PDB file of C-alpha atoms in Angstrom:
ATOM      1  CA  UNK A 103       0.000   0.000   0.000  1.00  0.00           C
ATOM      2  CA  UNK A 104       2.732   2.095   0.692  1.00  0.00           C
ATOM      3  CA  UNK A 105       4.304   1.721  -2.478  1.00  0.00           C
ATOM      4  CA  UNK A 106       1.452   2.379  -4.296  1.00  0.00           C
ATOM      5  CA  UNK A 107       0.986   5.959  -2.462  1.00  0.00           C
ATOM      6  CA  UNK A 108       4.458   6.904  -3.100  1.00  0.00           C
ATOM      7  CA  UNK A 109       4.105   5.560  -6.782  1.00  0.00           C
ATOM      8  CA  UNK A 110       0.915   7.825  -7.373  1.00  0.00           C
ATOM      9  CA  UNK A 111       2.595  10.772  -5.760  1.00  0.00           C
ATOM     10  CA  UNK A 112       5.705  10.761  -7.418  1.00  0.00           C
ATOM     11  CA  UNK A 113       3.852  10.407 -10.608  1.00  0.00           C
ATOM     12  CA  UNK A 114       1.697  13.571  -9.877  1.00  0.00           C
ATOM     13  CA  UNK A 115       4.494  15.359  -8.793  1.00  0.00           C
ATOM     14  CA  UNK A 116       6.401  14.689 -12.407  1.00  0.00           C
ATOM     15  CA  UNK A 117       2.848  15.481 -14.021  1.00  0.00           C
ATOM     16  CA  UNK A 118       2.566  18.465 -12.080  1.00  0.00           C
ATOM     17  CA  UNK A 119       6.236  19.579 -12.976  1.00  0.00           C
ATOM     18  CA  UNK A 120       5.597  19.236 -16.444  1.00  0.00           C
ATOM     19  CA  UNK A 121       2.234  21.253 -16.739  1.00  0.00           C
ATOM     20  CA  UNK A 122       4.926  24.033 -14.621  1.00  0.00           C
ATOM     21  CA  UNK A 123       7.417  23.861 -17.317  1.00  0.00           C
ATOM     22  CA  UNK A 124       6.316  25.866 -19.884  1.00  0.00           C
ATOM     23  CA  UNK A 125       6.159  25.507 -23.277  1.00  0.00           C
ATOM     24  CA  UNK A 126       7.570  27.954 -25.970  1.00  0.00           C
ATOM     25  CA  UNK A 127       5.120  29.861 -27.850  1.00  0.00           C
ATOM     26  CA  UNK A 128       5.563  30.672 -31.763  1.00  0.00           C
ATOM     27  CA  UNK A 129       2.850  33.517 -31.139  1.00  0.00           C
ATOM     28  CA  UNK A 130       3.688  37.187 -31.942  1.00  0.00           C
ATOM     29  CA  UNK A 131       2.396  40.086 -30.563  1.00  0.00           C
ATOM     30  CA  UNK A 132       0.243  41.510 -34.191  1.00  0.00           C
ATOM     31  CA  UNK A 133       0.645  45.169 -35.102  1.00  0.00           C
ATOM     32  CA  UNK A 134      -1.796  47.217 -33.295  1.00  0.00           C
ATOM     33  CA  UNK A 135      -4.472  48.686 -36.308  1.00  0.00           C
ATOM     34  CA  UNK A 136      -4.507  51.459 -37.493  1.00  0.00           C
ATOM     35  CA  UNK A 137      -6.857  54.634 -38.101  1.00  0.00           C
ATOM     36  CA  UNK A 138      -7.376  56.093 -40.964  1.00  0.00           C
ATOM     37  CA  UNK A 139      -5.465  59.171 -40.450  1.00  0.00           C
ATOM     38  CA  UNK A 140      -2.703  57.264 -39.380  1.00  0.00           C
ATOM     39  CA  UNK A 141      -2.899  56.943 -35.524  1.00  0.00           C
ATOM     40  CA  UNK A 142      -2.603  53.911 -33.592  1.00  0.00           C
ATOM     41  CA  UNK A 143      -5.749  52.209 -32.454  1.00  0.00           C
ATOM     42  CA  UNK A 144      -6.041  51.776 -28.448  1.00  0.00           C
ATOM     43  CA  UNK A 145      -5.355  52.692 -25.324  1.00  0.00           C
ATOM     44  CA  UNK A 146      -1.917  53.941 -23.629  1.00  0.00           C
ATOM     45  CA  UNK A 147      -2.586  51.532 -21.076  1.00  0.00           C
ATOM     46  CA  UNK A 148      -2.953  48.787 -24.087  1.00  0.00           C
ATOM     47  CA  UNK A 149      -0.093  50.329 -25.499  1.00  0.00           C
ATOM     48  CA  UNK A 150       1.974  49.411 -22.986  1.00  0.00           C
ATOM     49  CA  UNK A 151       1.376  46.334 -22.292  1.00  0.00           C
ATOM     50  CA  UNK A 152       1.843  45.050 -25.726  1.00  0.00           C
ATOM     51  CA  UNK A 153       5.182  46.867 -25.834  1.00  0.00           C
ATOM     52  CA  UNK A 154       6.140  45.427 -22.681  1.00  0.00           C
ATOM     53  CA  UNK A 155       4.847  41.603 -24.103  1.00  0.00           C
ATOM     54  CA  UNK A 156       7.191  42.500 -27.534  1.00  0.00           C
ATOM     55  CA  UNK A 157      10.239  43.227 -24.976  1.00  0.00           C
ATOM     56  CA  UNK A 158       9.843  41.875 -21.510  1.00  0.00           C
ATOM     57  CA  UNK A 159      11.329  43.653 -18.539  1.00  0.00           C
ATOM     58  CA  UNK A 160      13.338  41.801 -16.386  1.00  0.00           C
ATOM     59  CA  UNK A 161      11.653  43.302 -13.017  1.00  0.00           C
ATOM     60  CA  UNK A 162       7.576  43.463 -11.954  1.00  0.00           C
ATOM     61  CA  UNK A 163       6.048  46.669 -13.517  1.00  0.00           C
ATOM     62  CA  UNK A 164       2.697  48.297 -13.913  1.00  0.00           C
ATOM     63  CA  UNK A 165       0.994  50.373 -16.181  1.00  0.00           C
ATOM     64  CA  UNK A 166       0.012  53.450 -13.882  1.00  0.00           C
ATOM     65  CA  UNK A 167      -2.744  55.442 -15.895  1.00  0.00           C
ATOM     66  CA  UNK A 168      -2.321  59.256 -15.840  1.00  0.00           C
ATOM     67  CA  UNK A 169      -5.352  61.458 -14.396  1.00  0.00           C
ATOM     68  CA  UNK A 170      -5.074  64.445 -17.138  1.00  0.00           C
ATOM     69  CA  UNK A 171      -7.877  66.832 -15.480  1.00  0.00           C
ATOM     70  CA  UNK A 172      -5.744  66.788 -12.107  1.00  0.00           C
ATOM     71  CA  UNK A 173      -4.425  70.557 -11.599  1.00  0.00           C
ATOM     72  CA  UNK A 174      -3.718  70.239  -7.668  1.00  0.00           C
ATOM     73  CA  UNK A 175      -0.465  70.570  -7.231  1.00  0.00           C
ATOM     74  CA  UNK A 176      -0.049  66.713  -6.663  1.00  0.00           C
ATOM     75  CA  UNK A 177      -1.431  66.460 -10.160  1.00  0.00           C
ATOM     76  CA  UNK A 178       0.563  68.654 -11.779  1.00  0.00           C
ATOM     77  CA  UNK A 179       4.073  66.824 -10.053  1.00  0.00           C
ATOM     78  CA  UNK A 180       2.956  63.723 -11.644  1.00  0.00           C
ATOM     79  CA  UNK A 181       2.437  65.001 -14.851  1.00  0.00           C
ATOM     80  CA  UNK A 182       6.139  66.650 -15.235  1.00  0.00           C
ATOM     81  CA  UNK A 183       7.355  63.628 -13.316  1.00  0.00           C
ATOM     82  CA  UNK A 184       6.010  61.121 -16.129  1.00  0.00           C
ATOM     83  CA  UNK A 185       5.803  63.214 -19.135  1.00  0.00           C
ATOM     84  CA  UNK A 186       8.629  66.382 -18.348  1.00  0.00           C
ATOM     85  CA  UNK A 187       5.690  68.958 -19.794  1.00  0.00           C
ATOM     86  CA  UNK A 188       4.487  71.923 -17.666  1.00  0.00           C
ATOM     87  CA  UNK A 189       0.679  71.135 -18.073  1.00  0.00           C
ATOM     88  CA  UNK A 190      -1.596  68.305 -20.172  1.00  0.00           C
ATOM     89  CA  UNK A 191      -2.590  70.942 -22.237  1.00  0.00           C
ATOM     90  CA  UNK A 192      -1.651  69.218 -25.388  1.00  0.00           C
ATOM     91  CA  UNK A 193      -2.628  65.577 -24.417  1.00  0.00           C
ATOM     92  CA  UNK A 194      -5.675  63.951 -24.668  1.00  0.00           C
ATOM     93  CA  UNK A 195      -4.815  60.170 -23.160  1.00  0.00           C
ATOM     94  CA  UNK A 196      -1.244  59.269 -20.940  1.00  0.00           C
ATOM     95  CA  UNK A 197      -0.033  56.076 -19.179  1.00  0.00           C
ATOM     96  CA  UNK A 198       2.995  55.317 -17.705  1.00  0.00           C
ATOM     97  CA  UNK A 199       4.665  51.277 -17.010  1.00  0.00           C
ATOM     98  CA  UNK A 200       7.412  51.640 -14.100  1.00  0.00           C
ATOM     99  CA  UNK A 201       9.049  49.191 -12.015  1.00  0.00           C
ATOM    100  CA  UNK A 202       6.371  48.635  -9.069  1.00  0.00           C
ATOM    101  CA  UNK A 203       9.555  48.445  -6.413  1.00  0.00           C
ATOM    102  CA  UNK A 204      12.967  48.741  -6.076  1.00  0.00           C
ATOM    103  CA  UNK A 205      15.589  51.329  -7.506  1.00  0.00           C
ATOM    104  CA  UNK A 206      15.356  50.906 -11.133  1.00  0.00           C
ATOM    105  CA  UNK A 207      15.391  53.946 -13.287  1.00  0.00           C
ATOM    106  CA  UNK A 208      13.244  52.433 -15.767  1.00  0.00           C
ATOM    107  CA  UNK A 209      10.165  54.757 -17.053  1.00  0.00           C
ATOM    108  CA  UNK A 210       8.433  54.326 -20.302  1.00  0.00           C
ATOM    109  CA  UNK A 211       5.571  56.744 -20.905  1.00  0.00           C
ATOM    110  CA  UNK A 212       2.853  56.985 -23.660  1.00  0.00           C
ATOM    111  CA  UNK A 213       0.639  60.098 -24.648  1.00  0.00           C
ATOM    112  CA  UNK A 214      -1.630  60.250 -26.974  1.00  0.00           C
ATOM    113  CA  UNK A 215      -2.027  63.960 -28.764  1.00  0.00           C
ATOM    114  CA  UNK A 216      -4.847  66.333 -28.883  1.00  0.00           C
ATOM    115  CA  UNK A 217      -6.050  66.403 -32.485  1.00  0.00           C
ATOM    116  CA  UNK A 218      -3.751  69.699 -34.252  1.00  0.00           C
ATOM    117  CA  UNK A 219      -1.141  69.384 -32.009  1.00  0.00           C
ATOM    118  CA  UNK A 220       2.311  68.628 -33.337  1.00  0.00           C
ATOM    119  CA  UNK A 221       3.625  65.120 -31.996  1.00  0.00           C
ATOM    120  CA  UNK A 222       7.301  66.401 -32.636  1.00  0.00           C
ATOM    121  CA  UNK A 223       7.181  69.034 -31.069  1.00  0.00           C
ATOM    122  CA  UNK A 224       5.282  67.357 -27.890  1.00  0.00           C
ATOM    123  CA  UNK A 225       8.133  64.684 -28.368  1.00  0.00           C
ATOM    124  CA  UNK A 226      10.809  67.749 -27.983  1.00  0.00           C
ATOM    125  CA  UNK A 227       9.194  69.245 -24.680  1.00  0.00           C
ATOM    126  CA  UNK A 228       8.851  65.735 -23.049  1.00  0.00           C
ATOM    127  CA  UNK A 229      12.697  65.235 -23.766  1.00  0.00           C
ATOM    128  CA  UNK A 230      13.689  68.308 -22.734  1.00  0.00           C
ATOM    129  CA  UNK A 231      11.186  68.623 -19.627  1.00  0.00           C
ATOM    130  CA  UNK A 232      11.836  65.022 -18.174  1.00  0.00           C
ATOM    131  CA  UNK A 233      14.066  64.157 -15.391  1.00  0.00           C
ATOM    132  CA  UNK A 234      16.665  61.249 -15.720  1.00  0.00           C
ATOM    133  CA  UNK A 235      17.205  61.180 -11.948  1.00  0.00           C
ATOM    134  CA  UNK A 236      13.425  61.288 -10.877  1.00  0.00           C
ATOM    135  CA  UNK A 237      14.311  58.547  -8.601  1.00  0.00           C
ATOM    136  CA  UNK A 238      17.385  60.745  -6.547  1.00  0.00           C
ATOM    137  CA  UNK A 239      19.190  57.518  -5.710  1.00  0.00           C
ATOM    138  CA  UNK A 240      19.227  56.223  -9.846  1.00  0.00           C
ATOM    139  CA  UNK A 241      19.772  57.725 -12.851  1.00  0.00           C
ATOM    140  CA  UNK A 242      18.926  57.214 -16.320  1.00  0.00           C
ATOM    141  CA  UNK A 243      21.429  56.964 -18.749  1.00  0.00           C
ATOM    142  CA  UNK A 244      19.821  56.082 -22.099  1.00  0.00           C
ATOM    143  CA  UNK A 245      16.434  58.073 -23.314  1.00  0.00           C
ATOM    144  CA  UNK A 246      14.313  58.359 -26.308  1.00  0.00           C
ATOM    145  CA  UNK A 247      11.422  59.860 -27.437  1.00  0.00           C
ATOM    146  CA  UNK A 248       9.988  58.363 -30.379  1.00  0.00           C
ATOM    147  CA  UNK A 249       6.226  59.041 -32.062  1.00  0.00           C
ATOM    148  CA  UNK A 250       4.236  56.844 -34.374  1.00  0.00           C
ATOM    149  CA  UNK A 251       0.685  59.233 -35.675  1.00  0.00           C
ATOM    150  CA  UNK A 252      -0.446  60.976 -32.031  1.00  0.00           C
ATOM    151  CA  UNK A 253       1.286  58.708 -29.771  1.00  0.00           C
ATOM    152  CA  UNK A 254       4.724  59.276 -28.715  1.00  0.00           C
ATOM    153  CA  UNK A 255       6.053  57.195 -26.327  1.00  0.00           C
ATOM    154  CA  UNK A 256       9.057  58.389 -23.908  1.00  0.00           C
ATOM    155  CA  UNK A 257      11.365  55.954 -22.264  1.00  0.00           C
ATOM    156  CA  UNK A 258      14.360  56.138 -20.348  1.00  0.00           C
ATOM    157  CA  UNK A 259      16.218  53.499 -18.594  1.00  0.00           C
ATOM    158  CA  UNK A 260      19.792  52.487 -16.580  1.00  0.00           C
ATOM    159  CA  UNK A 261      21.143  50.715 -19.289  1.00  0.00           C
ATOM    160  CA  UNK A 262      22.039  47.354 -18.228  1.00  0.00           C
ATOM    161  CA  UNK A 263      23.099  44.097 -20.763  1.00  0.00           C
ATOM    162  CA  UNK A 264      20.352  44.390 -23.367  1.00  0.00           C
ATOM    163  CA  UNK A 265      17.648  46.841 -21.690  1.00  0.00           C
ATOM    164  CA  UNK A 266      18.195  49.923 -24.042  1.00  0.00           C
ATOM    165  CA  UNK A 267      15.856  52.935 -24.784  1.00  0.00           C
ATOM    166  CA  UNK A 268      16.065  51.496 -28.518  1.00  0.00           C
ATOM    167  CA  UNK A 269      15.422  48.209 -27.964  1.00  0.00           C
ATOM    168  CA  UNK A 270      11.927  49.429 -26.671  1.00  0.00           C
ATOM    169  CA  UNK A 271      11.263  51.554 -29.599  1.00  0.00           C
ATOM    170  CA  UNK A 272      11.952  48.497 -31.409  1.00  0.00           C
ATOM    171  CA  UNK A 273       9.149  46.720 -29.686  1.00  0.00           C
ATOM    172  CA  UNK A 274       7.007  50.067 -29.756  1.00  0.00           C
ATOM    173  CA  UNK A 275       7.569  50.012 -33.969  1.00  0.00           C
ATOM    174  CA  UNK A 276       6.684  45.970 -33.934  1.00  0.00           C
ATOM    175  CA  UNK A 277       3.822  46.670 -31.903  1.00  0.00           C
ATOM    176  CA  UNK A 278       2.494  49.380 -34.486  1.00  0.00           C
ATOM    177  CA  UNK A 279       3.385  47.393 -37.753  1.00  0.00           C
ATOM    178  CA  UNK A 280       5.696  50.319 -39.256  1.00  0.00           C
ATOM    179  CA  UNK A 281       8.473  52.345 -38.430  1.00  0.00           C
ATOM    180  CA  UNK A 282       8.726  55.353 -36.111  1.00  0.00           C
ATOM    181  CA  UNK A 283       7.969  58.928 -37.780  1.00  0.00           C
ATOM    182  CA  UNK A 284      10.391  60.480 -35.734  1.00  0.00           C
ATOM    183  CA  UNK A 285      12.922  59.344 -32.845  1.00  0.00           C
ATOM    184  CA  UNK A 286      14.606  61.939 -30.828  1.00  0.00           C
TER     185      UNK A 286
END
């Protein structure tokens, strides 16, 4: 009797192990669609993710969504500390995915444009608003702002082996089916 109980548990022990293992996938992530004008279709918050499932982070992260309409002064910190712009003024949608602990300077931002603004020239203020050392005790060392239609998606990171601010613009351009329209 005893053999047979350590029989049946070994064996669902190696079944269980297996079902754990994982199997490799031959899925990709398919381009986002587009609108007619151009823009991507979605969410930031969709955005994200599906860049983040084209180049997965090394570290737990969440998408933290980005309450536009907020003018207290708590609201206006977290836009400059996400985006680097004064005001939402020009944005109509924003999203950020950040490390949910720890001391990583990792930050990669997406905004979606009001309709007549200029993406490049949101792109420009973001770059030259945002703060690599948001964190105090980590910097950022590698950033890029790069725009597809109305989105334009900021990211900055510590670069460490193969986590570089272009290897997420590469995910950001497979995600979208086409290549950048500008990357700054």
């Amino acid at each position: 009797m005893k053999k047979l109980i350590c029989a049946l548990l070994a064996l669902t022990l190696a079944l269980s192990m297996t079902a754990c293992g994982g199997k490799q996938s031959a899925e990709t992530t398919a381009p986002v669609t587009t609108a007619p004008e151009g823009n991507l279709a979605g969410s930031m918050e969709e955005l994200l993710e599906k860049v983040i499932e084209a180049r997965p982070v090394e570290f737990t992260g969440g998408v933290i969504p980005i309450d536009l309409n907020d003018t207290s002064e708590d609201g206006l910190w977290a836009i400059k500390s996400y985006t680097g712009l004064e005001d939402a003024n020009q944005l109509k949608e924003a999203a950020a995915y950040e490390p949910m602990m720890g001391s990583l300077a990792f930050s990669m931002v997406m905004v979606r444009t009001k309709g007549g603004e200029d993406p490049k020239a949101v792109a420009e203020a973001m770059k030259a608003g945002v703060d690599p050392r948001k964190w105090i005790c980590v910097e950022a060392d590698d950033l890029k702002v790069a725009g597809i239609g109305d989105v334009v998606m900021l990211i900055m990171v510590s670069t460490t082996g193969d986590m570089t601010a272009q290897s997420f613009v590469d995910a950001f351009q497979t995600v979208a089916g086409r290549s950048c329209d500008f990357v700054i």
